[in-house]
mmCIF file with all atom_site columns, C-alpha atoms in Angstrom:
data_model
loop_
_atom_site.group_PDB
_atom_site.id
_atom_site.type_symbol
_atom_site.label_atom_id
_atom_site.label_alt_id
_atom_site.label_comp_id
_atom_site.label_asym_id
_atom_site.label_entity_id
_atom_site.label_seq_id
_atom_site.pdbx_PDB_ins_code
_atom_site.Cartn_x
_atom_site.Cartn_y
_atom_site.Cartn_z
_atom_site.occupancy
_atom_site.B_iso_or_equiv
_atom_site.pdbx_formal_charge
_atom_site.auth_seq_id
_atom_site.auth_comp_id
_atom_site.auth_asym_id
_atom_site.auth_atom_id
_atom_site.pdbx_PDB_model_num
ATOM 1   C CA . MET A 1 1   ? -57.719 24.512 78.878 1.00 51.00 ? 1   MET A CA 1
ATOM 2   C CA . THR A 1 2   ? -58.410 22.641 75.616 1.00 50.00 ? 2   THR A CA 1
ATOM 3   C CA . THR A 1 3   ? -61.302 25.004 74.841 1.00 49.00 ? 3   THR A CA 1
ATOM 4   C CA . LEU A 1 4   ? -59.092 28.043 75.441 1.00 45.00 ? 4   LEU A CA 1
ATOM 5   C CA . LEU A 1 5   ? -56.349 26.698 73.158 1.00 45.00 ? 5   LEU A CA 1
ATOM 6   C CA . LEU A 1 6   ? -58.917 25.909 70.471 1.00 43.00 ? 6   LEU A CA 1
ATOM 7   C CA . ALA A 1 7   ? -60.344 29.451 70.692 1.00 45.00 ? 7   ALA A CA 1
ATOM 8   C CA . VAL A 1 8   ? -56.873 31.004 70.404 1.00 44.00 ? 8   VAL A CA 1
ATOM 9   C CA . TRP A 1 9   ? -56.036 28.748 67.455 1.00 44.00 ? 9   TRP A CA 1
ATOM 10  C CA . MET A 1 10  ? -59.250 29.782 65.662 1.00 49.00 ? 10  MET A CA 1
ATOM 11  C CA . ILE A 1 11  ? -58.670 33.516 66.229 1.00 51.00 ? 11  ILE A CA 1
ATOM 12  C CA . TRP A 1 12  ? -54.938 33.614 65.441 1.00 52.00 ? 12  TRP A CA 1
ATOM 13  C CA . PRO A 1 13  ? -55.077 33.032 61.626 1.00 53.00 ? 13  PRO A CA 1
ATOM 14  C CA . GLY A 1 14  ? -57.570 35.902 61.244 1.00 51.00 ? 14  GLY A CA 1
ATOM 15  C CA . ALA A 1 15  ? -55.326 38.266 63.164 1.00 51.00 ? 15  ALA A CA 1
ATOM 16  C CA . ALA A 1 16  ? -52.394 37.470 60.863 1.00 58.00 ? 16  ALA A CA 1
ATOM 17  C CA . ALA A 1 17  ? -54.432 38.210 57.711 1.00 65.00 ? 17  ALA A CA 1
ATOM 18  C CA . ALA A 1 18  ? -54.331 42.011 57.959 1.00 68.00 ? 18  ALA A CA 1
ATOM 19  C CA . PRO A 1 19  ? -54.905 43.914 54.715 1.00 69.00 ? 19  PRO A CA 1
ATOM 20  C CA . PRO A 1 20  ? -51.794 44.976 52.804 1.00 80.00 ? 20  PRO A CA 1
ATOM 21  C CA . THR A 1 21  ? -50.366 48.344 53.757 1.00 94.00 ? 21  THR A CA 1
ATOM 22  C CA . GLN A 1 22  ? -50.604 51.217 51.287 1.00 96.00 ? 22  GLN A CA 1
ATOM 23  C CA . SER A 1 23  ? -47.589 53.483 50.789 1.00 96.00 ? 23  SER A CA 1
ATOM 24  C CA . PRO A 1 24  ? -47.159 56.814 48.991 1.00 96.00 ? 24  PRO A CA 1
ATOM 25  C CA . THR A 1 25  ? -46.828 56.070 45.283 1.00 96.00 ? 25  THR A CA 1
ATOM 26  C CA . ALA A 1 26  ? -45.290 58.308 42.627 1.00 95.00 ? 26  ALA A CA 1
ATOM 27  C CA . THR A 1 27  ? -47.506 58.875 39.598 1.00 97.00 ? 27  THR A CA 1
ATOM 28  C CA . VAL A 1 28  ? -47.439 60.941 36.435 1.00 97.00 ? 28  VAL A CA 1
ATOM 29  C CA . LEU A 1 29  ? -50.339 62.486 34.579 1.00 97.00 ? 29  LEU A CA 1
ATOM 30  C CA . GLY A 1 30  ? -51.389 61.259 31.172 1.00 96.00 ? 30  GLY A CA 1
ATOM 31  C CA . PRO A 1 31  ? -54.006 62.417 28.681 1.00 95.00 ? 31  PRO A CA 1
ATOM 32  C CA . LYS A 1 32  ? -56.520 64.865 30.107 1.00 94.00 ? 32  LYS A CA 1
ATOM 33  C CA . ASN A 1 33  ? -59.383 67.029 28.924 1.00 94.00 ? 33  ASN A CA 1
ATOM 34  C CA . TYR A 1 34  ? -61.921 69.178 30.757 1.00 94.00 ? 34  TYR A CA 1
ATOM 35  C CA . CYS A 1 35  ? -64.844 71.449 30.062 1.00 92.00 ? 35  CYS A CA 1
ATOM 36  C CA . ASP A 1 36  ? -64.031 75.122 30.682 1.00 90.00 ? 36  ASP A CA 1
ATOM 37  C CA . GLY A 1 37  ? -63.515 75.806 34.381 1.00 93.00 ? 37  GLY A CA 1
ATOM 38  C CA . ASP A 1 38  ? -63.393 72.160 35.490 1.00 97.00 ? 38  ASP A CA 1
ATOM 39  C CA . VAL A 1 39  ? -60.307 70.499 36.951 1.00 97.00 ? 39  VAL A CA 1
ATOM 40  C CA . ILE A 1 40  ? -59.356 67.454 39.003 1.00 98.00 ? 40  ILE A CA 1
ATOM 41  C CA . GLU A 1 41  ? -56.110 67.729 40.978 1.00 98.00 ? 41  GLU A CA 1
ATOM 42  C CA . ILE A 1 42  ? -54.431 64.661 42.475 1.00 98.00 ? 42  ILE A CA 1
ATOM 43  C CA . THR A 1 43  ? -52.653 65.472 45.740 1.00 98.00 ? 43  THR A CA 1
ATOM 44  C CA . ASP A 1 44  ? -51.842 61.976 47.056 1.00 98.00 ? 44  ASP A CA 1
ATOM 45  C CA . VAL A 1 45  ? -51.778 58.427 45.702 1.00 98.00 ? 45  VAL A CA 1
ATOM 46  C CA . ARG A 1 46  ? -51.208 55.458 47.985 1.00 98.00 ? 46  ARG A CA 1
ATOM 47  C CA . SER A 1 47  ? -50.975 51.885 46.778 1.00 98.00 ? 47  SER A CA 1
ATOM 48  C CA . THR A 1 48  ? -50.051 48.408 47.939 1.00 97.00 ? 48  THR A CA 1
ATOM 49  C CA . SER A 1 49  ? -47.265 48.463 45.298 1.00 95.00 ? 49  SER A CA 1
ATOM 50  C CA . PRO A 1 50  ? -45.614 51.130 43.139 1.00 95.00 ? 50  PRO A CA 1
ATOM 51  C CA . ARG A 1 51  ? -46.554 49.236 39.936 1.00 95.00 ? 51  ARG A CA 1
ATOM 52  C CA . LEU A 1 52  ? -50.286 50.140 40.010 1.00 96.00 ? 52  LEU A CA 1
ATOM 53  C CA . GLU A 1 53  ? -51.264 46.801 38.512 1.00 93.00 ? 53  GLU A CA 1
ATOM 54  C CA . GLN A 1 54  ? -53.756 43.949 38.943 1.00 93.00 ? 54  GLN A CA 1
ATOM 55  C CA . GLY A 1 55  ? -54.301 43.117 42.591 1.00 93.00 ? 55  GLY A CA 1
ATOM 56  C CA . ASP A 1 56  ? -53.158 46.482 43.934 1.00 96.00 ? 56  ASP A CA 1
ATOM 57  C CA . SER A 1 57  ? -55.430 48.495 46.204 1.00 96.00 ? 57  SER A CA 1
ATOM 58  C CA . ILE A 1 58  ? -55.197 52.235 45.616 1.00 97.00 ? 58  ILE A CA 1
ATOM 59  C CA . THR A 1 59  ? -56.383 55.342 47.443 1.00 98.00 ? 59  THR A CA 1
ATOM 60  C CA . VAL A 1 60  ? -56.407 58.671 45.592 1.00 98.00 ? 60  VAL A CA 1
ATOM 61  C CA . ARG A 1 61  ? -56.923 61.999 47.330 1.00 98.00 ? 61  ARG A CA 1
ATOM 62  C CA . GLY A 1 62  ? -57.271 65.363 45.726 1.00 98.00 ? 62  GLY A CA 1
ATOM 63  C CA . ARG A 1 63  ? -59.249 68.477 44.983 1.00 98.00 ? 63  ARG A CA 1
ATOM 64  C CA . TYR A 1 64  ? -61.812 69.224 42.312 1.00 98.00 ? 64  TYR A CA 1
ATOM 65  C CA . ARG A 1 65  ? -63.378 72.283 40.755 1.00 98.00 ? 65  ARG A CA 1
ATOM 66  C CA . LEU A 1 66  ? -66.646 71.820 38.891 1.00 98.00 ? 66  LEU A CA 1
ATOM 67  C CA . ASP A 1 67  ? -67.903 74.876 36.985 1.00 97.00 ? 67  ASP A CA 1
ATOM 68  C CA . SER A 1 68  ? -69.532 73.436 33.850 1.00 95.00 ? 68  SER A CA 1
ATOM 69  C CA . HIS A 1 69  ? -72.373 71.485 35.523 1.00 96.00 ? 69  HIS A CA 1
ATOM 70  C CA . ALA A 1 70  ? -74.569 71.924 38.600 1.00 97.00 ? 70  ALA A CA 1
ATOM 71  C CA . ASP A 1 71  ? -73.508 68.484 39.825 1.00 97.00 ? 71  ASP A CA 1
ATOM 72  C CA . ALA A 1 72  ? -71.654 65.400 38.661 1.00 97.00 ? 72  ALA A CA 1
ATOM 73  C CA . GLN A 1 73  ? -70.301 62.041 39.649 1.00 98.00 ? 73  GLN A CA 1
ATOM 74  C CA . LEU A 1 74  ? -66.546 62.043 40.243 1.00 98.00 ? 74  LEU A CA 1
ATOM 75  C CA . ALA A 1 75  ? -65.188 58.542 39.665 1.00 98.00 ? 75  ALA A CA 1
ATOM 76  C CA . LEU A 1 76  ? -61.946 56.600 39.870 1.00 98.00 ? 76  LEU A CA 1
ATOM 77  C CA . TYR A 1 77  ? -62.078 54.009 37.094 1.00 96.00 ? 77  TYR A CA 1
ATOM 78  C CA . LEU A 1 78  ? -59.772 51.836 35.032 1.00 94.00 ? 78  LEU A CA 1
ATOM 79  C CA . THR A 1 79  ? -59.954 51.768 31.244 1.00 92.00 ? 79  THR A CA 1
ATOM 80  C CA . GLN A 1 80  ? -59.099 48.177 30.404 1.00 88.00 ? 80  GLN A CA 1
ATOM 81  C CA . THR A 1 81  ? -56.366 47.566 27.842 1.00 83.00 ? 81  THR A CA 1
ATOM 82  C CA . GLU A 1 82  ? -56.907 43.815 28.167 1.00 78.00 ? 82  GLU A CA 1
ATOM 83  C CA . GLY A 1 83  ? -60.179 42.141 29.052 1.00 73.00 ? 83  GLY A CA 1
ATOM 84  C CA . ASP A 1 84  ? -63.856 42.390 28.184 1.00 72.00 ? 84  ASP A CA 1
ATOM 85  C CA . GLY A 1 85  ? -64.388 45.929 29.498 1.00 68.00 ? 85  GLY A CA 1
ATOM 86  C CA . HIS A 1 86  ? -66.874 44.801 32.146 1.00 72.00 ? 86  HIS A CA 1
ATOM 87  C CA . GLU A 1 87  ? -66.115 45.481 35.780 1.00 74.00 ? 87  GLU A CA 1
ATOM 88  C CA . GLU A 1 88  ? -68.050 45.908 38.996 1.00 78.00 ? 88  GLU A CA 1
ATOM 89  C CA . THR A 1 89  ? -67.887 49.333 40.595 1.00 86.00 ? 89  THR A CA 1
ATOM 90  C CA . GLU A 1 90  ? -67.024 49.509 44.273 1.00 90.00 ? 90  GLU A CA 1
ATOM 91  C CA . ARG A 1 91  ? -68.908 52.138 46.278 1.00 94.00 ? 91  ARG A CA 1
ATOM 92  C CA . THR A 1 92  ? -65.537 53.673 47.257 1.00 96.00 ? 92  THR A CA 1
ATOM 93  C CA . GLN A 1 93  ? -64.793 54.534 43.596 1.00 97.00 ? 93  GLN A CA 1
ATOM 94  C CA . THR A 1 94  ? -67.394 57.270 43.133 1.00 97.00 ? 94  THR A CA 1
ATOM 95  C CA . ILE A 1 95  ? -68.802 60.338 44.838 1.00 98.00 ? 95  ILE A CA 1
ATOM 96  C CA . ASN A 1 96  ? -71.386 62.896 43.779 1.00 98.00 ? 96  ASN A CA 1
ATOM 97  C CA . VAL A 1 97  ? -70.087 66.465 43.766 1.00 98.00 ? 97  VAL A CA 1
ATOM 98  C CA . LYS A 1 98  ? -71.783 69.849 43.439 1.00 98.00 ? 98  LYS A CA 1
ATOM 99  C CA . GLN A 1 99  ? -70.708 72.853 41.410 1.00 98.00 ? 99  GLN A CA 1
ATOM 100 C CA . GLY A 1 100 ? -67.815 74.596 43.111 1.00 98.00 ? 100 GLY A CA 1
ATOM 101 C CA . SER A 1 101 ? -64.687 73.232 44.769 1.00 98.00 ? 101 SER A CA 1
ATOM 102 C CA . GLY A 1 102 ? -63.987 70.478 47.243 1.00 98.00 ? 102 GLY A CA 1
ATOM 103 C CA . GLU A 1 103 ? -61.791 67.583 48.246 1.00 98.00 ? 103 GLU A CA 1
ATOM 104 C CA . PHE A 1 104 ? -62.182 63.878 47.561 1.00 98.00 ? 104 PHE A CA 1
ATOM 105 C CA . GLU A 1 105 ? -60.861 60.455 48.505 1.00 98.00 ? 105 GLU A CA 1
ATOM 106 C CA . LEU A 1 106 ? -61.577 57.513 46.213 1.00 98.00 ? 106 LEU A CA 1
ATOM 107 C CA . LYS A 1 107 ? -60.424 53.900 46.399 1.00 98.00 ? 107 LYS A CA 1
ATOM 108 C CA . ILE A 1 108 ? -60.151 51.052 43.915 1.00 97.00 ? 108 ILE A CA 1
ATOM 109 C CA . THR A 1 109 ? -58.765 47.541 43.727 1.00 95.00 ? 109 THR A CA 1
ATOM 110 C CA . ILE A 1 110 ? -57.330 46.979 40.266 1.00 94.00 ? 110 ILE A CA 1
ATOM 111 C CA . LYS A 1 111 ? -58.844 43.861 38.708 1.00 92.00 ? 111 LYS A CA 1
ATOM 112 C CA . HIS A 1 112 ? -57.583 44.139 35.098 1.00 90.00 ? 112 HIS A CA 1
ATOM 113 C CA . ARG A 1 113 ? -54.733 45.561 33.064 1.00 91.00 ? 113 ARG A CA 1
ATOM 114 C CA . GLY A 1 114 ? -55.362 49.100 31.986 1.00 93.00 ? 114 GLY A CA 1
ATOM 115 C CA . ALA A 1 115 ? -55.069 52.793 32.748 1.00 95.00 ? 115 ALA A CA 1
ATOM 116 C CA . LEU A 1 116 ? -56.461 54.555 35.812 1.00 97.00 ? 116 LEU A CA 1
ATOM 117 C CA . HIS A 1 117 ? -58.397 57.785 35.452 1.00 97.00 ? 117 HIS A CA 1
ATOM 118 C CA . LEU A 1 118 ? -60.406 60.271 37.471 1.00 98.00 ? 118 LEU A CA 1
ATOM 119 C CA . SER A 1 119 ? -63.411 61.513 35.522 1.00 97.00 ? 119 SER A CA 1
ATOM 120 C CA . TYR A 1 120 ? -66.548 63.591 35.775 1.00 97.00 ? 120 TYR A CA 1
ATOM 121 C CA . TYR A 1 121 ? -69.815 61.950 34.668 1.00 96.00 ? 121 TYR A CA 1
ATOM 122 C CA . ASN A 1 122 ? -73.172 63.574 33.930 1.00 96.00 ? 122 ASN A CA 1
ATOM 123 C CA . LEU A 1 123 ? -75.642 62.361 36.568 1.00 96.00 ? 123 LEU A CA 1
ATOM 124 C CA . LYS A 1 124 ? -78.521 62.194 34.076 1.00 95.00 ? 124 LYS A CA 1
ATOM 125 C CA . SER A 1 125 ? -76.918 60.764 30.935 1.00 94.00 ? 125 SER A CA 1
ATOM 126 C CA . GLY A 1 126 ? -74.006 58.889 32.546 1.00 93.00 ? 126 GLY A CA 1
ATOM 127 C CA . LYS A 1 127 ? -71.664 60.308 29.891 1.00 93.00 ? 127 LYS A CA 1
ATOM 128 C CA . PRO A 1 128 ? -68.176 61.475 30.838 1.00 93.00 ? 128 PRO A CA 1
ATOM 129 C CA . PHE A 1 129 ? -67.388 65.144 30.360 1.00 94.00 ? 129 PHE A CA 1
ATOM 130 C CA . GLY A 1 130 ? -63.815 65.520 31.557 1.00 95.00 ? 130 GLY A CA 1
ATOM 131 C CA . GLY A 1 131 ? -60.990 63.881 33.399 1.00 96.00 ? 131 GLY A CA 1
ATOM 132 C CA . VAL A 1 132 ? -57.373 62.864 33.653 1.00 97.00 ? 132 VAL A CA 1
ATOM 133 C CA . TYR A 1 133 ? -55.451 59.607 33.309 1.00 97.00 ? 133 TYR A CA 1
ATOM 134 C CA . PHE A 1 134 ? -52.614 58.864 35.732 1.00 98.00 ? 134 PHE A CA 1
ATOM 135 C CA . GLY A 1 135 ? -50.244 56.038 36.560 1.00 97.00 ? 135 GLY A CA 1
ATOM 136 C CA . THR A 1 136 ? -46.627 55.024 36.317 1.00 97.00 ? 136 THR A CA 1
ATOM 137 C CA . ALA A 1 137 ? -44.416 56.720 33.734 1.00 97.00 ? 137 ALA A CA 1
ATOM 138 C CA . GLU A 1 138 ? -44.378 53.487 31.709 1.00 96.00 ? 138 GLU A CA 1
ATOM 139 C CA . GLN A 1 139 ? -48.189 53.199 31.767 1.00 95.00 ? 139 GLN A CA 1
ATOM 140 C CA . MET A 1 140 ? -48.657 56.808 30.664 1.00 96.00 ? 140 MET A CA 1
ATOM 141 C CA . GLU A 1 141 ? -46.084 56.380 27.887 1.00 96.00 ? 141 GLU A CA 1
ATOM 142 C CA . ARG A 1 142 ? -48.209 53.519 26.478 1.00 94.00 ? 142 ARG A CA 1
ATOM 143 C CA . ILE A 1 143 ? -51.350 55.681 26.308 1.00 94.00 ? 143 ILE A CA 1
ATOM 144 C CA . LYS A 1 144 ? -49.852 59.076 25.450 1.00 92.00 ? 144 LYS A CA 1
ATOM 145 C CA . SER A 1 145 ? -51.489 59.056 22.015 1.00 91.00 ? 145 SER A CA 1
ATOM 146 C CA . TRP A 1 146 ? -55.028 58.524 23.334 1.00 89.00 ? 146 TRP A CA 1
ATOM 147 C CA . GLU A 1 147 ? -57.314 61.288 22.091 1.00 82.00 ? 147 GLU A CA 1
ATOM 148 C CA . LEU A 1 148 ? -59.801 62.641 24.607 1.00 79.00 ? 148 LEU A CA 1
ATOM 149 C CA . GLY A 1 149 ? -61.363 65.343 22.411 1.00 69.00 ? 149 GLY A CA 1
ATOM 150 C CA . PRO A 1 150 ? -64.975 64.075 22.486 1.00 61.00 ? 150 PRO A CA 1
ATOM 151 C CA . TYR A 1 151 ? -64.503 63.187 26.157 1.00 66.00 ? 151 TYR A CA 1
ATOM 152 C CA . ALA A 1 152 ? -65.062 66.745 27.338 1.00 62.00 ? 152 ALA A CA 1
ATOM 153 C CA . VAL A 1 153 ? -68.555 67.414 26.023 1.00 61.00 ? 153 VAL A CA 1
ATOM 154 C CA . ASN A 1 154 ? -70.790 69.792 27.940 1.00 63.00 ? 154 ASN A CA 1
ATOM 155 C CA . ASP A 1 155 ? -74.224 68.184 27.456 1.00 62.00 ? 155 ASP A CA 1
#
């Protein structure tokens, strides 16, 4: 009986530590720029809080159209507004896509203050060539003056 109680006691705390639940989260689009024919469309954002801030886990679903390159990396990243700019990439933040259209689901845990974005990256050079920022209305208001002109370069 003591062994059974000990086993239940050891298992119980793990069962109570379920990951936080994500809920639909309203977002607005911010600065964006694409090469001709490219687009990234967000269809659903779910987060552990509506604030989209440090500690939140986020899932973004959507559709893409890639016309300007044969292939690319589509990534969900955070541009830090505070911090050293260094951050580990989770495997759930990026996918490789081919020219044409498709759907995606990307996930991130926010580790710093900043602005979320979905972007295309050249697989050879690693340089971005288009994308869109998104977040809360307040977050997008803070970055509305960001210029993304050189961002969409077809190399």
